């Protein structure tokens, strides 16, 4: 049993960040629903337990609640925002609605040195990220107030086995937030930092061999992206090339020349790769389709059909397992701990295959975040230029064409996108940006090119910086870069006469447009 930290999710938008921060510090962590039984939590034998924030009020009947006394008996507990309010409410304190809500950066004034948390830091005032409308009015018996906000509300409280903060130490805006998490882990929980790439690799290879067995054959669905590349390489190195069969589908929705380039890269990695040309099938199915969710569903369905056909035509040995590059955020986002969550967009995968074809799923990186997958890939010997490719959506360029997907629009977008990405590489900007791409808009505008009037397409550029894709900010290009990119695209791509730049962060927008 891997020992680590359990984050009990009460619906906070930052729950994943808490897990990431502990892993960045070298401690394994996993997220559980607040409904998880105390027996399961006890059996995991955690170093410590973290109660996440959440949008509810603990005193409302419909709010997500559970007994925290039994959790404190299992391991030290850290409460964050709603987690602090739940601790106070359940242990005999008073929680009430505040007449003065606190959102954004707030000053916190420490009343004491808060045990060992600030050892080595002269911490009396701290800028912290707040997001709450309720307050702890009175701390429970046995607790003491450790800090107050600038408005006089309780910002931190402590007892022998419990720390609780009204702010969010996991977000980058909070000063010394990481040090607080680290001190809780090391000084209160006596945790040992042993979660790293070599340890991950050994653990995952062992799990793969145990699940697949000595004779199992695996089909690996490749996309050309980081996740599936790492999965295919991990499986091949763990099981052998003769037992891992990779299929890469050309759906016509890839970047310019990407199908040929990716196949070549896969062969260099020593993978057994089979290319499947299904461009006509996808173009026919997407004809006349404008709705982005409908595009995604059509593409997902077709992938399943293509894979079914490929198993027959490629003459592969009998397959028992299907491998996918599912990541931990996919696992967490697929099921809301609170229920009733809004689906922002459905994600393409080939998850329908196991049920239809009697295959078992192998998802070796489902416990990992993107940055951990990249570290794992480096351990596997995958070249850096493949590991640090920008994320590319499963439905491909179909969701970067606002409107109908046809060969003409695809050709325009592929050419413009190629010019854009090549410019970023040329100017050494590519690795400074989390994700960059073009969006072809369903808008024509008047232009003048070569003394002639044009009425051509408008192209939007998108470039964002991010650590994990959960939040993102637009990249501040120099004026000269935007001018040069626009000039190259409008001069070289016939059919586009106007280029605009998207300066919207996430939130309120998503990174992709559809």
CSV table of C-alpha atoms in Angstrom, one decimal:
chain,number,residue,atom,x,y,z
A,1,UNK,CA,0.0,0.0,0.0
A,2,UNK,CA,1.5,3.3,-1.1
A,3,UNK,CA,1.5,5.8,1.8
A,4,UNK,CA,0.6,9.4,1.1
A,5,UNK,CA,-2.0,12.1,1.7
A,6,UNK,CA,-5.7,11.9,1.1
A,7,UNK,CA,-7.5,15.0,-0.1
A,8,UNK,CA,-11.2,14.7,0.7
A,9,UNK,CA,-13.1,16.7,-2.0
A,10,UNK,CA,-16.0,18.9,-1.0
A,11,UNK,CA,-16.3,20.5,-4.5
A,12,UNK,CA,-13.6,23.1,-4.6
A,13,UNK,CA,-12.3,24.2,-8.0
A,14,UNK,CA,-8.8,24.0,-6.4
A,15,UNK,CA,-9.0,20.4,-5.1
A,16,UNK,CA,-6.7,19.1,-7.9
A,17,UNK,CA,-4.2,21.8,-7.0
A,18,UNK,CA,-3.9,20.5,-3.5
A,19,UNK,CA,-3.0,17.1,-4.7
A,20,UNK,CA,-0.6,18.5,-7.2
A,21,UNK,CA,1.2,20.6,-4.6
A,22,UNK,CA,1.8,17.6,-2.3
A,23,UNK,CA,3.2,15.6,-5.3
A,24,UNK,CA,5.4,18.5,-6.3
A,25,UNK,CA,6.8,18.3,-2.7
A,26,UNK,CA,7.5,14.6,-3.2
A,27,UNK,CA,4.5,13.2,-1.4
A,28,UNK,CA,2.1,10.8,-3.1
A,29,UNK,CA,-1.5,12.1,-2.9
A,30,UNK,CA,-4.9,11.1,-4.1
A,31,UNK,CA,-8.4,12.6,-4.1
A,32,UNK,CA,-11.4,10.9,-2.6
A,33,UNK,CA,-15.1,11.9,-2.5
A,34,UNK,CA,-16.4,13.2,0.8
A,35,UNK,CA,-18.7,10.2,0.8
A,36,UNK,CA,-15.8,7.7,1.0
A,37,UNK,CA,-16.3,5.4,3.9
A,38,UNK,CA,-14.1,5.7,7.0
A,39,UNK,CA,-13.1,2.1,6.6
A,40,UNK,CA,-11.6,2.8,3.1
A,41,UNK,CA,-9.8,5.9,4.4
A,42,UNK,CA,-8.4,4.0,7.4
A,43,UNK,CA,-7.2,1.1,5.2
A,44,UNK,CA,-5.2,3.5,3.1
A,45,UNK,CA,-3.2,4.4,6.2
A,46,UNK,CA,-2.5,8.0,5.2
A,47,UNK,CA,0.2,10.3,6.5
A,48,UNK,CA,-2.4,13.0,6.7
A,49,UNK,CA,-5.9,14.0,5.5
A,50,UNK,CA,-6.8,17.3,3.8
A,51,UNK,CA,-10.4,18.6,3.7
A,52,UNK,CA,-10.8,20.7,0.6
A,53,UNK,CA,-12.7,23.9,0.1
A,54,UNK,CA,-16.1,24.0,-1.5
A,55,UNK,CA,-19.0,26.3,-2.6
A,56,UNK,CA,-21.5,25.3,0.1
A,57,UNK,CA,-22.4,26.5,3.6
A,58,UNK,CA,-21.8,23.9,6.3
A,59,UNK,CA,-25.0,24.9,8.2
A,60,UNK,CA,-27.3,24.2,5.2
A,61,UNK,CA,-29.1,20.9,5.1
A,62,UNK,CA,-28.0,20.1,1.5
A,63,UNK,CA,-24.3,20.8,2.1
A,64,UNK,CA,-21.8,18.0,1.8
A,65,UNK,CA,-20.9,16.9,5.4
A,66,UNK,CA,-19.3,14.1,7.2
A,67,UNK,CA,-17.9,13.4,10.7
A,68,UNK,CA,-14.4,14.8,11.0
A,69,UNK,CA,-13.8,13.4,14.5
A,70,UNK,CA,-13.2,9.9,13.0
A,71,UNK,CA,-10.8,11.4,10.5
A,72,UNK,CA,-8.7,13.1,13.2
A,73,UNK,CA,-8.4,9.7,14.9
A,74,UNK,CA,-6.9,8.2,11.7
A,75,UNK,CA,-4.3,10.9,10.9
A,76,UNK,CA,-3.5,14.6,11.3
A,77,UNK,CA,-6.0,16.8,9.4
A,78,UNK,CA,-5.6,20.0,7.5
A,79,UNK,CA,-8.8,22.0,6.7
A,80,UNK,CA,-8.8,24.5,3.8
A,81,UNK,CA,-11.6,27.1,3.5
A,82,UNK,CA,-14.8,25.0,3.6
A,83,UNK,CA,-12.7,22.3,5.2
A,84,UNK,CA,-11.9,24.7,8.1
A,85,UNK,CA,-15.6,25.6,8.5
A,86,UNK,CA,-16.6,21.9,8.6
A,87,UNK,CA,-14.0,21.2,11.3
A,88,UNK,CA,-15.3,24.1,13.4
A,89,UNK,CA,-19.0,23.1,12.8
A,90,UNK,CA,-18.5,19.4,13.5
A,91,UNK,CA,-16.2,19.8,16.5
A,92,UNK,CA,-18.4,22.3,18.4
A,93,UNK,CA,-17.4,25.8,17.1
A,94,UNK,CA,-19.7,28.4,15.4
A,95,UNK,CA,-19.9,29.0,11.7
A,96,UNK,CA,-22.1,31.8,10.3
A,97,UNK,CA,-22.6,33.9,7.2
A,98,UNK,CA,-20.4,37.0,7.1
A,99,UNK,CA,-21.7,40.5,6.5
A,100,UNK,CA,-18.3,41.1,4.7
A,101,UNK,CA,-17.3,38.4,2.2
A,102,UNK,CA,-13.6,37.9,1.4
A,103,UNK,CA,-12.6,37.2,-2.2
A,104,UNK,CA,-9.2,37.6,-3.8
A,105,UNK,CA,-5.9,38.7,-2.1
A,106,UNK,CA,-6.3,39.5,1.6
A,107,UNK,CA,-3.8,40.3,4.4
A,108,UNK,CA,-3.6,37.7,7.2
A,109,UNK,CA,-2.1,38.7,10.5
A,110,UNK,CA,-0.6,35.9,12.6
A,111,UNK,CA,-1.3,35.9,16.3
A,112,UNK,CA,1.4,33.4,17.1
A,113,UNK,CA,4.2,31.5,15.4
A,114,UNK,CA,1.6,28.8,14.8
A,115,UNK,CA,3.6,25.9,16.1
A,116,UNK,CA,6.3,24.8,13.8
A,117,UNK,CA,4.6,25.9,10.6
A,118,UNK,CA,6.7,29.1,10.2
A,119,UNK,CA,9.9,27.8,11.6
A,120,UNK,CA,12.7,29.6,9.8
A,121,UNK,CA,10.4,32.4,8.6
A,122,UNK,CA,9.7,35.7,10.3
A,123,UNK,CA,6.1,35.5,9.4
A,124,UNK,CA,3.8,38.1,11.0
A,125,UNK,CA,1.8,39.2,7.9
A,126,UNK,CA,1.0,37.2,4.8
A,127,UNK,CA,-0.9,37.9,1.6
A,128,UNK,CA,-3.4,35.0,1.0
A,129,UNK,CA,-6.0,34.1,-1.5
A,130,UNK,CA,-9.5,34.1,0.0
A,131,UNK,CA,-12.8,32.8,-1.5
A,132,UNK,CA,-15.6,32.6,1.1
A,133,UNK,CA,-18.8,34.2,2.4
A,134,UNK,CA,-19.0,32.2,5.7
A,135,UNK,CA,-16.7,32.6,8.7
A,136,UNK,CA,-15.7,30.7,11.8
A,137,UNK,CA,-17.2,32.9,14.5
A,138,UNK,CA,-15.9,30.7,17.4
A,139,UNK,CA,-13.3,28.0,17.3
A,140,UNK,CA,-14.1,24.6,18.8
A,141,UNK,CA,-13.1,23.6,22.3
A,142,UNK,CA,-9.4,22.7,22.4
A,143,UNK,CA,-8.5,25.0,19.5
A,144,UNK,CA,-6.9,28.3,19.5
A,145,UNK,CA,-7.0,31.2,17.0
A,146,UNK,CA,-3.7,31.3,15.0
A,147,UNK,CA,-4.4,34.2,12.6
A,148,UNK,CA,-6.9,36.9,11.8
A,149,UNK,CA,-7.7,38.5,8.4
A,150,UNK,CA,-7.4,42.2,7.9
A,151,UNK,CA,-11.2,42.5,8.5
A,152,UNK,CA,-10.8,40.7,11.9
A,153,UNK,CA,-12.2,37.3,10.8
A,154,UNK,CA,-10.5,34.0,12.0
A,155,UNK,CA,-8.1,33.1,9.2
A,156,UNK,CA,-6.4,30.1,10.9
A,157,UNK,CA,-6.9,27.8,13.9
A,158,UNK,CA,-5.0,24.9,15.4
A,159,UNK,CA,-5.1,22.1,17.8
A,160,UNK,CA,-2.6,19.3,18.5
A,161,UNK,CA,-3.6,17.2,15.4
A,162,UNK,CA,-5.5,19.7,13.3
A,163,UNK,CA,-4.4,22.8,11.3
A,164,UNK,CA,-7.1,24.8,9.5
A,165,UNK,CA,-6.9,27.9,7.3
A,166,UNK,CA,-9.6,30.0,5.8
A,167,UNK,CA,-7.4,30.9,2.8
A,168,UNK,CA,-6.1,28.6,0.0
A,169,UNK,CA,-2.4,27.7,0.5
A,170,UNK,CA,-2.4,25.6,-2.7
A,171,UNK,CA,-2.9,28.6,-5.1
A,172,UNK,CA,0.2,30.4,-6.4
A,173,UNK,CA,-1.2,33.8,-5.2
A,174,UNK,CA,-0.8,32.8,-1.5
A,175,UNK,CA,2.5,33.8,-0.1
A,176,UNK,CA,4.4,30.9,1.5
A,177,UNK,CA,1.5,28.6,0.7
A,178,UNK,CA,3.8,25.8,-0.3
A,179,UNK,CA,5.8,26.1,2.9
A,180,UNK,CA,2.6,25.7,4.9
A,181,UNK,CA,1.7,22.5,3.1
A,182,UNK,CA,5.3,21.3,3.4
A,183,UNK,CA,5.4,22.0,7.2
A,184,UNK,CA,2.1,20.2,7.7
A,185,UNK,CA,3.5,17.2,5.9
A,186,UNK,CA,6.9,17.0,7.5
A,187,UNK,CA,6.4,18.4,11.0
A,188,UNK,CA,2.9,17.4,11.9
A,189,UNK,CA,2.5,14.2,9.8
A,190,UNK,CA,6.2,13.1,9.9
A,191,UNK,CA,5.8,12.2,6.2
A,192,UNK,CA,8.6,11.0,4.0
A,193,UNK,CA,9.0,12.5,0.5
A,194,UNK,CA,9.6,9.5,-1.8
A,195,UNK,CA,7.3,10.2,-4.8
A,196,UNK,CA,9.6,10.8,-7.8
A,197,UNK,CA,10.0,9.7,-11.5
A,198,UNK,CA,12.2,6.6,-10.9
A,199,UNK,CA,9.9,5.4,-8.2
A,200,UNK,CA,6.9,6.0,-10.4
A,201,UNK,CA,8.4,4.1,-13.3
A,202,UNK,CA,9.3,1.0,-11.2
A,203,UNK,CA,5.8,1.0,-9.6
A,204,UNK,CA,3.9,1.4,-12.9
A,205,UNK,CA,6.0,-1.3,-14.8
A,206,UNK,CA,5.3,-3.7,-12.0
A,207,UNK,CA,1.5,-2.9,-12.1
A,208,UNK,CA,1.4,-3.4,-15.9
A,209,UNK,CA,3.1,-6.8,-15.8
A,210,UNK,CA,0.8,-8.0,-13.0
A,211,UNK,CA,-2.3,-6.9,-14.8
A,212,UNK,CA,-1.5,-8.0,-18.4
A,213,UNK,CA,0.2,-11.3,-17.2
A,214,UNK,CA,2.9,-13.2,-19.1
A,215,UNK,CA,0.9,-13.8,-22.3
A,216,UNK,CA,-1.5,-10.9,-22.6
A,217,UNK,CA,-1.6,-8.9,-25.9
A,218,UNK,CA,-2.3,-5.1,-25.7
A,219,UNK,CA,-3.8,-2.7,-28.3
A,220,UNK,CA,-2.6,0.8,-27.8
A,221,UNK,CA,-4.6,3.7,-29.2
A,222,UNK,CA,-2.1,6.5,-30.3
A,223,UNK,CA,-2.9,10.1,-30.8
A,224,UNK,CA,0.5,11.6,-31.4
A,225,UNK,CA,0.3,13.5,-28.1
A,226,UNK,CA,2.5,13.2,-24.9
A,227,UNK,CA,0.2,10.9,-22.9
A,228,UNK,CA,-0.4,8.1,-25.4
A,229,UNK,CA,3.3,8.3,-26.5
A,230,UNK,CA,4.4,7.7,-22.9
A,231,UNK,CA,1.9,4.9,-22.4
A,232,UNK,CA,3.0,3.1,-25.5
A,233,UNK,CA,6.6,3.4,-24.7
A,234,UNK,CA,6.1,2.3,-21.1
A,235,UNK,CA,4.1,-0.8,-22.2
A,236,UNK,CA,6.6,-1.7,-24.9
A,237,UNK,CA,9.5,-1.5,-22.5
A,238,UNK,CA,7.6,-3.4,-19.8
A,239,UNK,CA,6.1,-6.2,-22.0
A,240,UNK,CA,8.1,-6.3,-25.2
A,241,UNK,CA,7.4,-5.0,-28.7
A,242,UNK,CA,5.8,-8.3,-29.8
A,243,UNK,CA,3.0,-7.9,-27.2
A,244,UNK,CA,2.1,-4.2,-27.6
A,245,UNK,CA,0.4,-3.3,-30.9
A,246,UNK,CA,-0.1,0.4,-31.6
A,247,UNK,CA,-2.6,1.9,-33.9
A,248,UNK,CA,-2.4,5.5,-35.2
A,249,UNK,CA,-5.4,6.8,-37.1
A,250,UNK,CA,-5.2,9.5,-39.7
A,251,UNK,CA,-8.6,11.2,-39.4
A,252,UNK,CA,-7.7,14.2,-41.5
A,253,UNK,CA,-8.0,16.4,-38.5
A,254,UNK,CA,-4.2,16.5,-37.6
A,255,UNK,CA,-1.8,19.3,-38.1
A,256,UNK,CA,0.1,19.7,-41.4
A,257,UNK,CA,2.2,16.6,-42.2
A,258,UNK,CA,1.6,15.3,-38.7
A,259,UNK,CA,0.6,11.8,-39.7
A,260,UNK,CA,3.8,11.1,-41.4
A,261,UNK,CA,6.0,12.8,-38.8
A,262,UNK,CA,4.4,11.1,-35.9
A,263,UNK,CA,4.7,7.6,-37.5
A,264,UNK,CA,8.4,8.2,-38.1
A,265,UNK,CA,8.8,9.3,-34.4
A,266,UNK,CA,7.1,6.2,-33.2
A,267,UNK,CA,9.3,3.9,-35.3
A,268,UNK,CA,12.4,5.6,-33.9
A,269,UNK,CA,11.0,4.9,-30.3
A,270,UNK,CA,10.9,1.2,-31.2
A,271,UNK,CA,7.2,0.8,-31.2
A,272,UNK,CA,5.1,-1.6,-33.2
A,273,UNK,CA,2.9,1.0,-35.0
A,274,UNK,CA,0.2,0.4,-37.6
A,275,UNK,CA,-1.1,3.5,-39.5
A,276,UNK,CA,-4.7,3.6,-40.6
A,277,UNK,CA,-6.0,6.1,-43.2
A,278,UNK,CA,-9.6,7.0,-42.4
A,279,UNK,CA,-9.7,10.5,-43.7
A,280,UNK,CA,-12.6,9.9,-46.1
A,281,UNK,CA,-14.7,8.3,-43.3
A,282,UNK,CA,-14.3,11.3,-41.0
A,283,UNK,CA,-14.9,13.9,-43.7
A,284,UNK,CA,-18.1,12.2,-44.8
A,285,UNK,CA,-19.4,11.9,-41.2
A,286,UNK,CA,-18.6,15.6,-40.4
A,287,UNK,CA,-20.2,17.1,-43.5
A,288,UNK,CA,-22.9,19.6,-42.5
A,289,UNK,CA,-22.2,19.4,-38.8
A,290,UNK,CA,-21.7,22.7,-36.9
A,291,UNK,CA,-22.4,21.9,-33.2
A,292,UNK,CA,-19.1,21.3,-31.4
A,293,UNK,CA,-20.5,18.6,-29.0
A,294,UNK,CA,-21.9,16.8,-32.0
A,295,UNK,CA,-18.5,16.9,-33.7
A,296,UNK,CA,-16.9,15.3,-30.7
A,297,UNK,CA,-19.5,12.6,-30.5
A,298,UNK,CA,-19.2,11.7,-34.2
A,299,UNK,CA,-15.4,11.6,-34.0
A,300,UNK,CA,-15.5,9.4,-30.8
A,301,UNK,CA,-17.9,7.0,-32.4
A,302,UNK,CA,-15.9,6.8,-35.6
A,303,UNK,CA,-12.7,6.1,-33.7
A,304,UNK,CA,-14.4,3.0,-32.2
A,305,UNK,CA,-15.6,1.9,-35.6
A,306,UNK,CA,-12.1,2.4,-37.2
A,307,UNK,CA,-10.5,0.4,-34.4
A,308,UNK,CA,-12.9,-2.4,-34.8
A,309,UNK,CA,-12.1,-2.6,-38.5
A,310,UNK,CA,-8.4,-2.3,-37.9
A,311,UNK,CA,-8.3,-5.3,-35.7
A,312,UNK,CA,-9.6,-7.4,-38.5
A,313,UNK,CA,-7.6,-5.9,-41.4
A,314,UNK,CA,-4.3,-5.6,-39.6
A,315,UNK,CA,-4.2,-9.3,-38.8
A,316,UNK,CA,-3.1,-8.8,-35.2
A,317,UNK,CA,-2.9,-11.6,-32.7
A,318,UNK,CA,-5.9,-12.0,-30.3
A,319,UNK,CA,-6.1,-8.9,-28.2
A,320,UNK,CA,-7.1,-9.0,-24.5
A,321,UNK,CA,-6.3,-5.4,-23.4
A,322,UNK,CA,-6.8,-1.9,-24.6
A,323,UNK,CA,-4.4,0.8,-23.4
A,324,UNK,CA,-5.3,4.4,-23.0
A,325,UNK,CA,-3.5,7.6,-21.9
A,326,UNK,CA,-6.1,8.5,-19.2
A,327,UNK,CA,-4.6,11.0,-16.7
A,328,UNK,CA,-5.6,11.7,-13.1
A,329,UNK,CA,-7.5,14.9,-14.0
A,330,UNK,CA,-9.6,12.9,-16.4
A,331,UNK,CA,-10.5,10.5,-13.6
A,332,UNK,CA,-11.4,13.2,-11.2
A,333,UNK,CA,-13.4,15.3,-13.6
A,334,UNK,CA,-15.4,12.4,-14.9
A,335,UNK,CA,-17.3,12.1,-11.6
A,336,UNK,CA,-18.3,15.0,-9.5
A,337,UNK,CA,-17.9,14.4,-5.7
A,338,UNK,CA,-20.9,16.6,-5.0
A,339,UNK,CA,-23.1,15.6,-8.0
A,340,UNK,CA,-24.9,17.7,-10.5
A,341,UNK,CA,-21.7,19.2,-12.1
A,342,UNK,CA,-21.9,20.9,-15.4
A,343,UNK,CA,-20.2,19.1,-18.4
A,344,UNK,CA,-18.1,21.9,-20.0
A,345,UNK,CA,-17.2,19.7,-22.9
A,346,UNK,CA,-17.1,15.9,-23.6
A,347,UNK,CA,-13.7,14.4,-24.3
A,348,UNK,CA,-13.0,12.1,-27.1
A,349,UNK,CA,-11.6,8.7,-26.2
A,350,UNK,CA,-12.1,5.1,-27.2
A,351,UNK,CA,-13.7,4.1,-24.0
A,352,UNK,CA,-16.6,2.3,-25.8
A,353,UNK,CA,-14.2,-0.4,-27.1
A,354,UNK,CA,-13.7,-2.6,-24.0
A,355,UNK,CA,-17.5,-3.1,-23.6
A,356,UNK,CA,-18.1,-3.8,-27.3
A,357,UNK,CA,-15.1,-6.0,-27.9
A,358,UNK,CA,-14.7,-7.7,-24.5
A,359,UNK,CA,-11.4,-6.0,-23.8
A,360,UNK,CA,-9.9,-5.0,-20.4
A,361,UNK,CA,-8.6,-1.5,-20.0
A,362,UNK,CA,-5.0,-0.7,-19.2
A,363,UNK,CA,-4.5,2.9,-18.0
A,364,UNK,CA,-1.0,3.0,-16.5
A,365,UNK,CA,-0.8,6.8,-16.1
A,366,UNK,CA,-4.3,7.3,-14.6
A,367,UNK,CA,-2.7,8.2,-11.3
A,368,UNK,CA,-0.5,11.0,-12.8
A,369,UNK,CA,-0.8,14.6,-13.7
A,370,UNK,CA,0.6,15.9,-17.0
A,371,UNK,CA,3.9,17.1,-15.5
A,372,UNK,CA,4.4,13.7,-13.9
A,373,UNK,CA,3.8,12.0,-17.2
A,374,UNK,CA,6.5,14.1,-18.8
A,375,UNK,CA,9.0,13.2,-16.0
A,376,UNK,CA,8.1,9.6,-16.6
A,377,UNK,CA,8.6,10.0,-20.3
A,378,UNK,CA,12.1,11.4,-19.7
A,379,UNK,CA,12.9,8.3,-17.6
A,380,UNK,CA,11.8,6.1,-20.5
A,381,UNK,CA,14.2,8.0,-22.8
A,382,UNK,CA,11.6,9.8,-24.9
A,383,UNK,CA,13.2,12.9,-26.6
A,384,UNK,CA,12.4,16.3,-25.1
A,385,UNK,CA,10.8,17.6,-28.3
A,386,UNK,CA,8.2,14.9,-28.1
A,387,UNK,CA,7.5,15.3,-24.4
A,388,UNK,CA,7.1,19.0,-24.5
A,389,UNK,CA,4.7,19.2,-27.4
A,390,UNK,CA,1.8,21.5,-26.7
A,391,UNK,CA,-1.5,19.7,-25.8
A,392,UNK,CA,-3.6,18.8,-28.8
A,393,UNK,CA,-7.3,17.9,-28.4
A,394,UNK,CA,-8.6,14.4,-29.2
A,395,UNK,CA,-11.1,15.8,-31.8
A,396,UNK,CA,-8.1,17.6,-33.4
A,397,UNK,CA,-8.7,20.6,-35.7
A,398,UNK,CA,-12.4,19.8,-35.9
A,399,UNK,CA,-13.0,21.9,-32.8
A,400,UNK,CA,-10.7,24.7,-34.0
A,401,UNK,CA,-12.9,25.2,-37.0
A,402,UNK,CA,-15.9,27.1,-35.8
A,403,UNK,CA,-18.5,25.8,-38.1
A,404,UNK,CA,-18.5,23.0,-40.7
A,405,UNK,CA,-15.4,20.9,-41.1
A,406,UNK,CA,-14.5,20.4,-44.7
A,407,UNK,CA,-11.3,19.9,-46.7
A,408,UNK,CA,-11.1,23.5,-47.7
A,409,UNK,CA,-11.3,24.9,-44.2
A,410,UNK,CA,-8.9,22.2,-42.9
A,411,UNK,CA,-6.3,23.1,-45.5
A,412,UNK,CA,-6.6,26.8,-44.6
A,413,UNK,CA,-6.2,26.1,-40.9
A,414,UNK,CA,-3.4,23.6,-41.3
A,415,UNK,CA,-1.3,26.1,-43.4
A,416,UNK,CA,-1.9,29.0,-40.9
A,417,UNK,CA,-1.3,26.8,-37.9
A,418,UNK,CA,2.0,25.5,-39.4
A,419,UNK,CA,3.2,29.1,-40.0
A,420,UNK,CA,2.3,30.1,-36.5
A,421,UNK,CA,4.0,27.1,-34.7
A,422,UNK,CA,7.1,27.3,-36.9
A,423,UNK,CA,7.4,31.0,-36.0
A,424,UNK,CA,7.2,30.2,-32.3
A,425,UNK,CA,10.0,27.6,-32.7
A,426,UNK,CA,12.1,30.1,-34.8
A,427,UNK,CA,11.8,32.8,-32.2
A,428,UNK,CA,12.4,30.4,-29.2
A,429,UNK,CA,8.9,31.1,-27.9
A,430,UNK,CA,7.4,27.6,-28.1
A,431,UNK,CA,8.6,26.3,-24.8
A,432,UNK,CA,7.5,29.5,-23.0
A,433,UNK,CA,3.9,28.8,-23.9
A,434,UNK,CA,1.7,26.1,-22.5
A,435,UNK,CA,-0.5,25.8,-25.6
A,436,UNK,CA,-0.7,27.8,-28.9
A,437,UNK,CA,-3.0,27.3,-31.9
A,438,UNK,CA,-5.2,28.9,-34.5
A,439,UNK,CA,-9.0,29.0,-34.7
A,440,UNK,CA,-10.7,29.5,-38.1
A,441,UNK,CA,-13.8,31.7,-37.6
A,442,UNK,CA,-17.1,31.4,-39.5
A,443,UNK,CA,-16.6,35.1,-40.4
A,444,UNK,CA,-15.5,36.7,-43.6
A,445,UNK,CA,-14.1,40.2,-43.7
A,446,UNK,CA,-13.3,42.7,-46.4
A,447,UNK,CA,-9.6,43.2,-47.3
A,448,UNK,CA,-7.3,44.7,-49.8
A,449,UNK,CA,-4.5,42.5,-51.2
A,450,UNK,CA,-2.6,43.3,-54.4
A,451,UNK,CA,-4.9,46.3,-55.1
A,452,UNK,CA,-7.9,44.0,-55.2
A,453,UNK,CA,-10.8,43.6,-52.9
A,454,UNK,CA,-11.0,40.4,-51.0
A,455,UNK,CA,-13.7,38.9,-48.8
A,456,UNK,CA,-11.9,36.1,-46.9
A,457,UNK,CA,-11.8,34.2,-43.6
A,458,UNK,CA,-10.8,35.6,-40.2
A,459,UNK,CA,-8.3,33.7,-38.2
A,460,UNK,CA,-7.9,33.9,-34.4
A,461,UNK,CA,-4.5,33.2,-32.6
A,462,UNK,CA,-4.5,31.7,-29.2
A,463,UNK,CA,-1.5,31.3,-26.9
A,464,UNK,CA,-1.7,30.7,-23.1
A,465,UNK,CA,0.7,30.2,-20.2
A,466,UNK,CA,-0.3,27.7,-17.5
A,467,UNK,CA,1.1,25.1,-15.1
A,468,UNK,CA,-1.6,22.5,-15.6
A,469,UNK,CA,-4.3,23.8,-17.9
A,470,UNK,CA,-6.7,24.2,-15.0
A,471,UNK,CA,-6.2,28.0,-15.1
A,472,UNK,CA,-4.4,29.9,-17.9
A,473,UNK,CA,-3.5,33.4,-18.9
A,474,UNK,CA,-2.9,34.7,-22.4
A,475,UNK,CA,0.7,35.0,-23.5
A,476,UNK,CA,1.9,38.7,-23.8
A,477,UNK,CA,3.5,38.6,-27.2
A,478,UNK,CA,5.7,41.5,-28.2
A,479,UNK,CA,3.9,43.8,-30.7
A,480,UNK,CA,6.5,42.9,-33.3
A,481,UNK,CA,5.8,39.2,-33.0
A,482,UNK,CA,2.0,39.6,-33.5
A,483,UNK,CA,2.7,41.9,-36.5
A,484,UNK,CA,5.1,39.4,-38.1
A,485,UNK,CA,2.8,36.4,-37.5
A,486,UNK,CA,-0.2,38.2,-39.0
A,487,UNK,CA,1.9,39.3,-42.0
A,488,UNK,CA,3.2,35.9,-42.7
A,489,UNK,CA,-0.2,34.2,-42.5
A,490,UNK,CA,-2.1,36.8,-44.6
A,491,UNK,CA,0.7,36.8,-47.2
A,492,UNK,CA,1.2,33.1,-47.5
A,493,UNK,CA,-2.3,31.6,-46.9
A,494,UNK,CA,-4.7,32.5,-49.7
A,495,UNK,CA,-8.2,32.7,-48.2
A,496,UNK,CA,-7.3,34.4,-44.9
A,497,UNK,CA,-7.1,38.2,-44.9
A,498,UNK,CA,-7.5,39.1,-41.2
A,499,UNK,CA,-5.8,37.9,-38.0
A,500,UNK,CA,-6.9,38.6,-34.5
A,501,UNK,CA,-5.4,37.7,-31.1
A,502,UNK,CA,-7.4,36.2,-28.2
A,503,UNK,CA,-6.6,38.0,-24.9
A,504,UNK,CA,-9.0,36.1,-22.6
A,505,UNK,CA,-7.8,34.1,-19.6
A,506,UNK,CA,-9.2,30.9,-18.2
A,507,UNK,CA,-11.5,31.5,-16.5
A,508,UNK,CA,-13.8,33.1,-17.7
A,509,UNK,CA,-13.0,31.4,-21.1
A,510,UNK,CA,-11.8,27.8,-21.7
A,511,UNK,CA,-8.4,27.4,-23.5
A,512,UNK,CA,-10.0,25.8,-26.6
A,513,UNK,CA,-12.8,27.7,-28.3
A,514,UNK,CA,-15.1,24.7,-28.7
